[in-house]
mmCIF file of C-alpha atoms in Angstrom:
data_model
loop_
_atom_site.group_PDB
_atom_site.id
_atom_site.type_symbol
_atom_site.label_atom_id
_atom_site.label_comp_id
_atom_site.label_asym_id
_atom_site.label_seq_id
_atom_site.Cartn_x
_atom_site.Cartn_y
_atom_site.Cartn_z
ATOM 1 C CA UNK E 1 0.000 0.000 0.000
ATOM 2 C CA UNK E 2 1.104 3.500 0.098
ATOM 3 C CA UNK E 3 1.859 3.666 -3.697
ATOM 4 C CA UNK E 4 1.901 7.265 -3.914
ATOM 5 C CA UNK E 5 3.604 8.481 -1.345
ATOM 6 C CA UNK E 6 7.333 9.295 -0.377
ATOM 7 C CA UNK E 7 10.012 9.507 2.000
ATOM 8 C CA UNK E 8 12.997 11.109 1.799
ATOM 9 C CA UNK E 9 15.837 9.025 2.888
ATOM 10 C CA UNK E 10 19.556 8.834 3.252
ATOM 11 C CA UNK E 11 20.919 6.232 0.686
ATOM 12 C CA UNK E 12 23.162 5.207 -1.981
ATOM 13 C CA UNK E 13 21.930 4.250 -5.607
ATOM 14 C CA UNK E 14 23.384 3.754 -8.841
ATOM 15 C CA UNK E 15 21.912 2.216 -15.091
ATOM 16 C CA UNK E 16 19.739 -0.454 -17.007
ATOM 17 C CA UNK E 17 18.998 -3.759 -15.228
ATOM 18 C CA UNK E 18 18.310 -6.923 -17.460
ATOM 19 C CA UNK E 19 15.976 -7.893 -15.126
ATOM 20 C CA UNK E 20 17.963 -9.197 -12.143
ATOM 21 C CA UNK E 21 18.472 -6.345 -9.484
ATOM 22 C CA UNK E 22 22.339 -7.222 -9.771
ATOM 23 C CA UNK E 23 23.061 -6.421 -13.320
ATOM 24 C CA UNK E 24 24.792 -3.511 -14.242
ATOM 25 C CA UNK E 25 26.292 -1.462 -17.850
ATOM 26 C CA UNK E 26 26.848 0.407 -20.321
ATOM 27 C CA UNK E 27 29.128 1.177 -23.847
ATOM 28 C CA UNK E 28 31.189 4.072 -24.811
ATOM 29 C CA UNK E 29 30.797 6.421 -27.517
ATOM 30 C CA UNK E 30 30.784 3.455 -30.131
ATOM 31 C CA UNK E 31 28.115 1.554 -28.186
ATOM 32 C CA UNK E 32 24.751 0.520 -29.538
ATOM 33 C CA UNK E 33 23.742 -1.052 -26.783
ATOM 34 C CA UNK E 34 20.702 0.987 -24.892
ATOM 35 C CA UNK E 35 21.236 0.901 -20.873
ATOM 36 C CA UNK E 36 18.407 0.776 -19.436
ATOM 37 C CA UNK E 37 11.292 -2.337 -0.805
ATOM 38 C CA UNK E 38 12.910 -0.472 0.957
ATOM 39 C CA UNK E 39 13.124 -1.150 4.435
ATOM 40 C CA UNK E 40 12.272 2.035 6.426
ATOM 41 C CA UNK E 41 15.046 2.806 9.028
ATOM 42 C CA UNK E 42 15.254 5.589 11.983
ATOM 43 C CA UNK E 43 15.840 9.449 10.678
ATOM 44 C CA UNK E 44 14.133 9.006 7.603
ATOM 45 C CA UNK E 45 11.648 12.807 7.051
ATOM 46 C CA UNK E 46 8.474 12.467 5.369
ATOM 47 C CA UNK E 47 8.982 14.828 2.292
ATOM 48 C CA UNK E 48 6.980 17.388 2.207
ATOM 49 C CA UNK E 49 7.099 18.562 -1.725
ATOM 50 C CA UNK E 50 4.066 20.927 -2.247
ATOM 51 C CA UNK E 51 3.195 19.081 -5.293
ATOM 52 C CA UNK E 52 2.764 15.669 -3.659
ATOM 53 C CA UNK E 53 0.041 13.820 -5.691
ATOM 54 C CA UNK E 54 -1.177 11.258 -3.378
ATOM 55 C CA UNK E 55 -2.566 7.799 -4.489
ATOM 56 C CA UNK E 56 -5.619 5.939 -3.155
ATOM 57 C CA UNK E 57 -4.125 2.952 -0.993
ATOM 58 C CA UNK E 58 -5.666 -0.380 -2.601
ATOM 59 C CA UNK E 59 -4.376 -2.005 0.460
ATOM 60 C CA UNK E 60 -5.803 -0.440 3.006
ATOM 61 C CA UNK E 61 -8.897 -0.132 0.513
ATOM 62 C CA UNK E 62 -9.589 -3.917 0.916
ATOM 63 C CA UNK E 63 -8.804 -4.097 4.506
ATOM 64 C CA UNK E 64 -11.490 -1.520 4.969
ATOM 65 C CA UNK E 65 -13.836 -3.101 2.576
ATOM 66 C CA UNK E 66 -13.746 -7.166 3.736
ATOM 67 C CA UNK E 67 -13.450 -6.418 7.307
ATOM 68 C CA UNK E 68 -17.098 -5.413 7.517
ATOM 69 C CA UNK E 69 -18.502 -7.842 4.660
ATOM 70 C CA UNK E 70 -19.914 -10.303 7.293
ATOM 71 C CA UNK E 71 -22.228 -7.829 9.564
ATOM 72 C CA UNK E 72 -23.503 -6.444 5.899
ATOM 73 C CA UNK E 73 -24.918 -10.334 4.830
ATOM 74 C CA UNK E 74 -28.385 -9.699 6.115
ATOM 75 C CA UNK E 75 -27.741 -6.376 4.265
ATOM 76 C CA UNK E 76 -27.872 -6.974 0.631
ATOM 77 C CA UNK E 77 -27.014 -3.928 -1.007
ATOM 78 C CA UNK E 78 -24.591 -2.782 1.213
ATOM 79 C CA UNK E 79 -22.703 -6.271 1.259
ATOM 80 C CA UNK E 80 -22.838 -5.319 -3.039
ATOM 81 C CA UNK E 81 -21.558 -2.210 -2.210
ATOM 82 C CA UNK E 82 -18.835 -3.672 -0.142
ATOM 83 C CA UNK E 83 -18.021 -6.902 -2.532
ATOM 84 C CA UNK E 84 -17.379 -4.255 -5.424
ATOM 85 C CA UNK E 85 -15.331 -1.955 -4.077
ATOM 86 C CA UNK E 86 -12.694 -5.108 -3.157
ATOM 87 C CA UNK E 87 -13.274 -6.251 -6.287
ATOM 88 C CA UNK E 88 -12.608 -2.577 -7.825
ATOM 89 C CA UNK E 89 -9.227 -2.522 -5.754
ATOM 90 C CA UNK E 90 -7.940 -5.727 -5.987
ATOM 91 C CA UNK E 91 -8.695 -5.054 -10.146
ATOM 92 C CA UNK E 92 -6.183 -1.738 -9.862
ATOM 93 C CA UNK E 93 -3.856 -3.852 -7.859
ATOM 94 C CA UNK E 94 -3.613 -6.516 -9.959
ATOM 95 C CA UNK E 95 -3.535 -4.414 -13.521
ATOM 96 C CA UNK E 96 -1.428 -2.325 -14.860
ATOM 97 C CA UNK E 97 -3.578 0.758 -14.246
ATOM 98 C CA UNK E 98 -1.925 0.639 -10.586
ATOM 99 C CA UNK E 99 1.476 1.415 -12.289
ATOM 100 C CA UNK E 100 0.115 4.111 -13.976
ATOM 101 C CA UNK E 101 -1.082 5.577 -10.747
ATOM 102 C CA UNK E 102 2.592 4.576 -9.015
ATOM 103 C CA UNK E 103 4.469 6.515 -11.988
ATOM 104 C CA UNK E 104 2.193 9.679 -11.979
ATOM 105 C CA UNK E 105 2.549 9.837 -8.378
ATOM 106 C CA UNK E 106 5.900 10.370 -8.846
ATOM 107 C CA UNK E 107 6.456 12.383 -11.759
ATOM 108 C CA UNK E 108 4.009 15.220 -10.018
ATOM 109 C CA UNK E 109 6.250 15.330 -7.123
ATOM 110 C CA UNK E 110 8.494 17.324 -9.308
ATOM 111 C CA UNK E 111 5.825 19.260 -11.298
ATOM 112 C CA UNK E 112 5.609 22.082 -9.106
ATOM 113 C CA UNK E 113 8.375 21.729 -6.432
ATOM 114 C CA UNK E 114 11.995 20.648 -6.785
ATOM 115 C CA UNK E 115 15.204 21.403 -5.662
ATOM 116 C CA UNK E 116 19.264 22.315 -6.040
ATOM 117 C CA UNK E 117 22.266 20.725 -4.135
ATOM 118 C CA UNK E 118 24.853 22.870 -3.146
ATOM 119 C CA UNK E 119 27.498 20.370 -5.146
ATOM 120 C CA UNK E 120 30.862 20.925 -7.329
ATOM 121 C CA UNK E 121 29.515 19.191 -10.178
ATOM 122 C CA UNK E 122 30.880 20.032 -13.919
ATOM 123 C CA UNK E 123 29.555 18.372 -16.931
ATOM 124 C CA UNK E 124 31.516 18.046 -20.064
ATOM 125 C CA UNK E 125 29.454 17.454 -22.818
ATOM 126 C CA UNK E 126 30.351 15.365 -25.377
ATOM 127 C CA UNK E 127 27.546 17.298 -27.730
ATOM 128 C CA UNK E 128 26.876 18.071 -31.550
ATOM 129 C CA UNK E 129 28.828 21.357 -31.007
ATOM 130 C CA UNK E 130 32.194 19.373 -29.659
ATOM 131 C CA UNK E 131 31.478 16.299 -32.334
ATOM 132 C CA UNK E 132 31.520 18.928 -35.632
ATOM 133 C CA UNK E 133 34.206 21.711 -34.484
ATOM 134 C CA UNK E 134 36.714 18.387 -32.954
ATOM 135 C CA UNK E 135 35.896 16.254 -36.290
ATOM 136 C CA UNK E 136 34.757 13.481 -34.397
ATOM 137 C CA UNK E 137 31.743 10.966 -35.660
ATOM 138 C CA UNK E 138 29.193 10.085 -33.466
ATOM 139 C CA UNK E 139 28.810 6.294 -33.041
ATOM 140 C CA UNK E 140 32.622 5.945 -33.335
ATOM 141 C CA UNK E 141 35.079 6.131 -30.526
ATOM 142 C CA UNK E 142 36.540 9.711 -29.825
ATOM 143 C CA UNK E 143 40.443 10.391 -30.375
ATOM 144 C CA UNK E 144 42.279 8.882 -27.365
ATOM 145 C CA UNK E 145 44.913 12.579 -27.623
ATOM 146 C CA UNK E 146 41.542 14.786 -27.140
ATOM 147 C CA UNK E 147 40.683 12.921 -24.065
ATOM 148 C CA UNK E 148 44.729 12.945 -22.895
ATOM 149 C CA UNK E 149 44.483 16.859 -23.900
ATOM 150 C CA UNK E 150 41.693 17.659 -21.828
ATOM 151 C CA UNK E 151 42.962 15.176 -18.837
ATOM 152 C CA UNK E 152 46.130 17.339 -18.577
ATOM 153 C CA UNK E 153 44.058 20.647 -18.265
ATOM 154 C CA UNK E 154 42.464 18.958 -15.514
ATOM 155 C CA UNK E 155 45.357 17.859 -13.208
ATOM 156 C CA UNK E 156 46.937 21.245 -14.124
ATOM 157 C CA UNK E 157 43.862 22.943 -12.383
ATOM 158 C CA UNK E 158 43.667 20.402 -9.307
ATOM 159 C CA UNK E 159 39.961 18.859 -10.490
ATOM 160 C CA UNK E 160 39.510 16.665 -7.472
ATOM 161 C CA UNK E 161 37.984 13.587 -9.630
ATOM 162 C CA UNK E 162 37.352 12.854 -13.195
ATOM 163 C CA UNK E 163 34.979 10.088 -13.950
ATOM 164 C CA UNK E 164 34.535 8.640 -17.231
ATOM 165 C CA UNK E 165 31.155 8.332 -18.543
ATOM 166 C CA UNK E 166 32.867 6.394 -21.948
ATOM 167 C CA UNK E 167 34.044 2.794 -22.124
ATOM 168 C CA UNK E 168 37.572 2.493 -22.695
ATOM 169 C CA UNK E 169 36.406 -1.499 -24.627
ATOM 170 C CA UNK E 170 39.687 -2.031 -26.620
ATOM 171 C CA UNK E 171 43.300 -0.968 -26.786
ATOM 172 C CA UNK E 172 44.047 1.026 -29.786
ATOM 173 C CA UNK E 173 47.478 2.552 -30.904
ATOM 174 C CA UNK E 174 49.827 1.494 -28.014
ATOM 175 C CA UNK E 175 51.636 4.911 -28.148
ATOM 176 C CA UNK E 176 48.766 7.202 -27.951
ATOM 177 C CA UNK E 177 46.805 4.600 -25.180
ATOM 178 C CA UNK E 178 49.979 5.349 -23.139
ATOM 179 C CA UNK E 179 49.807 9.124 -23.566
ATOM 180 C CA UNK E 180 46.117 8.926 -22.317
ATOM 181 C CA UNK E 181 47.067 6.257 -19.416
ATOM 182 C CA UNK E 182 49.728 8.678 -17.874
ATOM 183 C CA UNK E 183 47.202 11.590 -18.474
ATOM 184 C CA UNK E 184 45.289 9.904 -16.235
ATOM 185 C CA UNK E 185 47.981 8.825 -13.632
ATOM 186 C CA UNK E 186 48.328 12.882 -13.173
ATOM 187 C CA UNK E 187 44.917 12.880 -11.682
ATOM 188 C CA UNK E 188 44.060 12.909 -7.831
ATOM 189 C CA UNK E 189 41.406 10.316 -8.656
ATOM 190 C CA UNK E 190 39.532 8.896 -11.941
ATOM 191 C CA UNK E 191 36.911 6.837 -12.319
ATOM 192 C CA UNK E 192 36.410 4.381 -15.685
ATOM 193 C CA UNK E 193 32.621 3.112 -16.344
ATOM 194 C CA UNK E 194 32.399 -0.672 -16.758
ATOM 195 C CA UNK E 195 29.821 -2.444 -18.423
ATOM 196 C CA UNK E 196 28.031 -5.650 -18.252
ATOM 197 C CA UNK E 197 27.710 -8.984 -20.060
ATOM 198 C CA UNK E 198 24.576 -11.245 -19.713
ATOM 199 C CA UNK E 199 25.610 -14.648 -19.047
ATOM 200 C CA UNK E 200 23.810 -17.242 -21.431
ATOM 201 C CA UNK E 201 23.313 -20.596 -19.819
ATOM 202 C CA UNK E 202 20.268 -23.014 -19.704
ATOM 203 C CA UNK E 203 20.611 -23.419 -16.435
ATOM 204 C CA UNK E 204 22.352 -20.197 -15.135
ATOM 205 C CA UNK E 205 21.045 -16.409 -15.074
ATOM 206 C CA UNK E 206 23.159 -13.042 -14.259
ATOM 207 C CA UNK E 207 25.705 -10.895 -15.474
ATOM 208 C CA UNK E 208 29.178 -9.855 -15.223
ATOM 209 C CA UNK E 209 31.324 -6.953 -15.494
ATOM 210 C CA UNK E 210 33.511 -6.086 -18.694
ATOM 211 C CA UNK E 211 36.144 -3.543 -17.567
ATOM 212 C CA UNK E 212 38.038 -1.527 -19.330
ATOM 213 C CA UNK E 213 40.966 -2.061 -21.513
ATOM 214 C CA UNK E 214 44.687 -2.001 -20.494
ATOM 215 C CA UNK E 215 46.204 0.058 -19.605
ATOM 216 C CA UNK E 216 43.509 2.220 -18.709
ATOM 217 C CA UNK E 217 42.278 0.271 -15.589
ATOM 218 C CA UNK E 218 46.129 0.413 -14.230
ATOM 219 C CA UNK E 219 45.941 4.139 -14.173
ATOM 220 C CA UNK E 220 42.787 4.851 -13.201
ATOM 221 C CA UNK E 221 42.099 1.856 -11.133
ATOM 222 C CA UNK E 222 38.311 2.982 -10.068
ATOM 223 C CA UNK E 223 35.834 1.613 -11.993
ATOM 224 C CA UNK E 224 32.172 1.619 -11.980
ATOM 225 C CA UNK E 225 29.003 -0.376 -14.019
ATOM 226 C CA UNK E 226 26.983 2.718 -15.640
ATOM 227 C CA UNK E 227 23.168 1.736 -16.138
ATOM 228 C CA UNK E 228 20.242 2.633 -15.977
ATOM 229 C CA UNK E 229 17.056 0.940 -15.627
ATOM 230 C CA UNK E 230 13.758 2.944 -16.807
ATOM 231 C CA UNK E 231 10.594 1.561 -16.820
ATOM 232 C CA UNK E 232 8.421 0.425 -18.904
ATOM 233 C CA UNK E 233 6.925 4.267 -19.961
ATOM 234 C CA UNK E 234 10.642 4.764 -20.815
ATOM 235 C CA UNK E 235 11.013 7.216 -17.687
ATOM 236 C CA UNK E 236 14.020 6.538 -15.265
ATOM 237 C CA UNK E 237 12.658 6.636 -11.855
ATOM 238 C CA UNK E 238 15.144 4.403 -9.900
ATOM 239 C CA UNK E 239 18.573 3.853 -8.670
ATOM 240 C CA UNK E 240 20.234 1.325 -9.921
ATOM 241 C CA UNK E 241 20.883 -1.226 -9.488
ATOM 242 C CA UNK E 242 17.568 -1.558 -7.461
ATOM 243 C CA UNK E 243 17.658 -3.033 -4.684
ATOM 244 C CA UNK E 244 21.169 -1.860 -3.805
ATOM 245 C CA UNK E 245 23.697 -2.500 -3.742
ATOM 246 C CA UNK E 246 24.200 -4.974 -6.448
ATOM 247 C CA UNK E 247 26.684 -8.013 -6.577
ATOM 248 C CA UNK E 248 29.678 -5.692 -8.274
ATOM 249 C CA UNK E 249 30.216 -1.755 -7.816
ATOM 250 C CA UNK E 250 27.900 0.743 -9.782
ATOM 251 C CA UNK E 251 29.673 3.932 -11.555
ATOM 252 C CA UNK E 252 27.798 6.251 -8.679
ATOM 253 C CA UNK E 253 28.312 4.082 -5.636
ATOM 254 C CA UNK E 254 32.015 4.626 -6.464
ATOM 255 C CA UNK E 255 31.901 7.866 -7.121
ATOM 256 C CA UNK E 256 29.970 8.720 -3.815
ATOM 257 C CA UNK E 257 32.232 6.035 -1.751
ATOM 258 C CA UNK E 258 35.557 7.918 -3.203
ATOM 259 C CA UNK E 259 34.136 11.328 -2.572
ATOM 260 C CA UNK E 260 33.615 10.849 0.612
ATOM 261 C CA UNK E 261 30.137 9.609 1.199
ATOM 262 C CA UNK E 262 28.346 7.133 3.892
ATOM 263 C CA UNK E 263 26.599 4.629 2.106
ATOM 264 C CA UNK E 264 24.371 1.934 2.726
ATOM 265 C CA UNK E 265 25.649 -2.200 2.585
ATOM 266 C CA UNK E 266 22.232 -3.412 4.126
ATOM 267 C CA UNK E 267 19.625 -4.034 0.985
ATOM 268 C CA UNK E 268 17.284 -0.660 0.373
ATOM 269 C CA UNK E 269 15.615 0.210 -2.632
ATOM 270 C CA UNK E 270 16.165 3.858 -3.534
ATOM 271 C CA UNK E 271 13.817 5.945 -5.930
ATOM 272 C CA UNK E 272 15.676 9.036 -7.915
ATOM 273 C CA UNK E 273 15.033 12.293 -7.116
ATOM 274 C CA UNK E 274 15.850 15.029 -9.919
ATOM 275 C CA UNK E 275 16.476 18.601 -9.206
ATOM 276 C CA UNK E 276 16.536 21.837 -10.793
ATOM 277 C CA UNK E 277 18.017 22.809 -13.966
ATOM 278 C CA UNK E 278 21.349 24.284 -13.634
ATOM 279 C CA UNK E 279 22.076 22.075 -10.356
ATOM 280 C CA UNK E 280 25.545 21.330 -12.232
ATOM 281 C CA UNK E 281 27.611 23.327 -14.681
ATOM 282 C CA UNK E 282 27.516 22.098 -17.968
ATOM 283 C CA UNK E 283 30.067 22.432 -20.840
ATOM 284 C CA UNK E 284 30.714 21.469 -24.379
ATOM 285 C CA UNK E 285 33.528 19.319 -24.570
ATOM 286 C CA UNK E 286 35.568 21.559 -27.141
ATOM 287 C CA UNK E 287 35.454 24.233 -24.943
ATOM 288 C CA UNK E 288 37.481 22.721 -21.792
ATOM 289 C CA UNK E 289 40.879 24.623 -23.041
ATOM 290 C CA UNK E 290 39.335 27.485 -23.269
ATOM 291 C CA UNK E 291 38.366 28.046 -19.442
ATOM 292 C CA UNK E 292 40.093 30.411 -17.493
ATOM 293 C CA UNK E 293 43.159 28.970 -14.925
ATOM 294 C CA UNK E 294 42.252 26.841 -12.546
ATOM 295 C CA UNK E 295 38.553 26.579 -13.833
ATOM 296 C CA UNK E 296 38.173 23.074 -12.433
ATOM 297 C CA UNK E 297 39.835 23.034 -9.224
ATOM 298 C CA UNK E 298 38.837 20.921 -6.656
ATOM 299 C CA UNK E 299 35.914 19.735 -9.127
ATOM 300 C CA UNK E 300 34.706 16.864 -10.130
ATOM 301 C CA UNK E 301 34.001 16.527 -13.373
ATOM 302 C CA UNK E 302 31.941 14.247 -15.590
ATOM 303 C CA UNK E 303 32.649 13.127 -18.888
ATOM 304 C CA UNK E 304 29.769 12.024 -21.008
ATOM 305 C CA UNK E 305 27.525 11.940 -24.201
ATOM 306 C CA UNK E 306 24.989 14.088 -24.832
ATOM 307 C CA UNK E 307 22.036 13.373 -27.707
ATOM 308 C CA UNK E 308 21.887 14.813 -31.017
ATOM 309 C CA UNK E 309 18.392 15.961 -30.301
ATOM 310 C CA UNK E 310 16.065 16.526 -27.074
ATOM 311 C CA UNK E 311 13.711 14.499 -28.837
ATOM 312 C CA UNK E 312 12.799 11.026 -26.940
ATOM 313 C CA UNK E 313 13.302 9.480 -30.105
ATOM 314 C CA UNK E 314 15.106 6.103 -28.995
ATOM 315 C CA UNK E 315 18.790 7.353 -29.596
ATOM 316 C CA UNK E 316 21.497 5.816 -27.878
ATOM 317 C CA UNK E 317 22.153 6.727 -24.360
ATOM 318 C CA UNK E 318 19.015 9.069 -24.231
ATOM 319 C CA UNK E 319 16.315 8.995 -21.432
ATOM 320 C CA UNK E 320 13.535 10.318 -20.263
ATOM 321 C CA UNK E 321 12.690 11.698 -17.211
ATOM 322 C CA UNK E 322 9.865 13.045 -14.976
ATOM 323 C CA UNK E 323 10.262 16.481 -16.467
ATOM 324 C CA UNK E 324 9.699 14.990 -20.219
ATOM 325 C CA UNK E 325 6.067 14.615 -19.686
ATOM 326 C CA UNK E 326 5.774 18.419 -19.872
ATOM 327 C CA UNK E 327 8.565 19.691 -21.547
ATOM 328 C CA UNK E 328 9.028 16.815 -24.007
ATOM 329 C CA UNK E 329 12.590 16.777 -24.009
ATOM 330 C CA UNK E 330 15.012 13.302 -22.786
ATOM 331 C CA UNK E 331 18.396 13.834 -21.443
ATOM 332 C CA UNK E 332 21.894 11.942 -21.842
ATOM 333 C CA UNK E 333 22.469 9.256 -19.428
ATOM 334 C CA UNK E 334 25.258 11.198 -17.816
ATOM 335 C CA UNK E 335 22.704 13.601 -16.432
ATOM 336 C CA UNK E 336 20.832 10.941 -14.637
ATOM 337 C CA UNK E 337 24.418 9.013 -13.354
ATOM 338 C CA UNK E 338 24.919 12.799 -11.940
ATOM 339 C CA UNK E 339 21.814 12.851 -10.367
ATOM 340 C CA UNK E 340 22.465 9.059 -8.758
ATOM 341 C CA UNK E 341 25.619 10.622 -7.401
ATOM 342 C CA UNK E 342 24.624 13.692 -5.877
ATOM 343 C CA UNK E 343 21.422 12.114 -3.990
ATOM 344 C CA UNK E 344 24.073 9.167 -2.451
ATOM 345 C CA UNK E 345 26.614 12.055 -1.567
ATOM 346 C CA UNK E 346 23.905 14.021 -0.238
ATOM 347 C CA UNK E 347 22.034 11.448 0.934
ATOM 348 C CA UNK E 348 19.170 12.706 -0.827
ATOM 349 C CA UNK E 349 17.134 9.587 -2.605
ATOM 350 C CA UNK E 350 13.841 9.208 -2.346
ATOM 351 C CA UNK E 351 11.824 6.129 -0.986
ATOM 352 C CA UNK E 352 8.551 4.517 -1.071
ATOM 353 C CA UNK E 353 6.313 4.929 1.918
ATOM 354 C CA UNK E 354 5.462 1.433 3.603
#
């Protein structure tokens, strides 16, 4: 019961799940591959988001309903009365018209009311803009010197982490993998994003992790499984993996345990919750030599792609959110995996009332 309403807790979370709670990944700029209860515990706050929609309990519906159904027998209308409102609720249980009710109550809680983190947060954008004026080609695997470029700038302005939201899947030219590896040995911390393999057995189901090439993991030696798991409206509601925390690290629970935050080992089963535009700073990609000195110092900085177009037209590594069922637009993935971070460091996710 208690579908529509929500705590605010202190958590941990992390992107697509293949349908077991502990499967994580992702691909890199040359992947095609789309990523896709909580036990209440002391000091959680009931949040109090002006905008809360809340949703009739079937649960406590039916408990109201049959308990009386036996002093309304010599009462036949009102024993009717009773018999069809159970049946009515256990129908919306049962259906999928009580997800519908579980996702709207949800989305509204950030139609009128959301909020910023006071965070150090920079984005850059692997965009359109960055793509044409670096000659890169989207669906192909950006130069490894760009990457080693931009990775000096940052340890030359003290960013305090980098994190990776690109798979490194193969070594390339062993000369320029090196330049990029000892780019990122100058860092004071980098995280790479791992992704995940279904295992195909007749008698086995799961998933591992595929890391990241040599000699990438040497340098960086964090890594992370990037997913996302939205559902089945296409909208990304969740943490993953979900419950956490799964069987192998997530790209955010690292992030969060490196920067510093308290996370939770005990299984919990943390909802997302967005904030406002401008939360982060955002930047195209090309323009990351261009900042002023010591731009990015003691930032930590994201590195992802971002769509061609805000359309939620099914390109790669493009989401939707609560906000696109009034402004129409999806996001990158990166946006979301920021998100995931910030509510663990924070501890800021959201939870289902019991």
């Amino acid at each position: 019961g208690g579908a529509g309403r929500y705590l605010a807790s202190s958590g941990e979370g992390d992107r697509r799940s293949l349908g077991d709670p502990g499967l994580p990944g992702r691909g890199d700029l040359d992947r095609r591959q789309h990523r896709r209860q909580l036990r209440s515990r002391p000091g959680h706050r009931t949040l109090r988001d002006s905008a809360f929609q809340p949703r009739l309990d079937m649960g406590l519906l039916a408990n109201l309903a049959v308990a009386p159904i036996s002093s309304f027998l010599m009462m036949p209308g009102l024993a009717l009365g009773a018999a069809l409102t159970v049946l009515a609720g256990l129908i919306l249980w049962s259906l999928p018209v009580g997800d519908f009710w579980v996702r709207s109550s949800y989305d509204y809680l950030f139609r009128f009311g959301s909020r910023s983190v006071t965070n150090n947060v920079i984005i850059l954008q692997l965009d359109s803009e960055s793509y044409d004026r670096l000659k890169q080609t989207r669906g192909q695997p950006w130069e490894r010197q760009l990457h080693a470029q931009v990775l000096n700038r940052l340890a030359d302005d003290g960013a305090s982490m980098v994190v990776f939201d690109t798979f490194f899947r193969n070594p390339g030219d062993p000369a320029v993998d090196e330049e990029l590896a000892a780019a990122m040995r100058r860092q004071r911390c980098v995280v790479l994003m791992a992704e995940q393999a279904r295992v195909t057995h007749s008698e086995i189901a799961g998933a591992r992790p595929l890391l990241p090439a040599e000699p990438f993991l040497s340098a960086a030696t964090n890594w992370g499984v990037a997913w996302l798991d939205p559902d089945l409206d296409g909208v990304v509601r969740r943490h993953w993996p979900f419950p956490s925390p799964g069987p192998y690290q997530s790209l955010t629970r690292t992030v969060a345990r490196l920067s510093g935050g308290t996370l939770l080992d005990e299984p919990h089963f943390p909802w997302l919750r967005y904030y406002r535009h401008n939360t982060w700073v955002e930047l195209s990609y090309r323009f990351a030599l261009e900042q002023p000195p010591n731009f990015f110092r003691d930032k930590v900085v994201f590195i992802g792609s971002h769509p061609r177009t805000p359309l939620p037209d099914g390109e790669p590594d493009e989401f939707s959110t609560p906000y696109t069922r009034w402004s129409g637009e999806a996001t990158g993935g990166v946006e979301i995996l920021i998100t995931s971070f910030l509510n663990l460091i924070n501890d800021d996710w959201l939870r289902r009332a019991p």
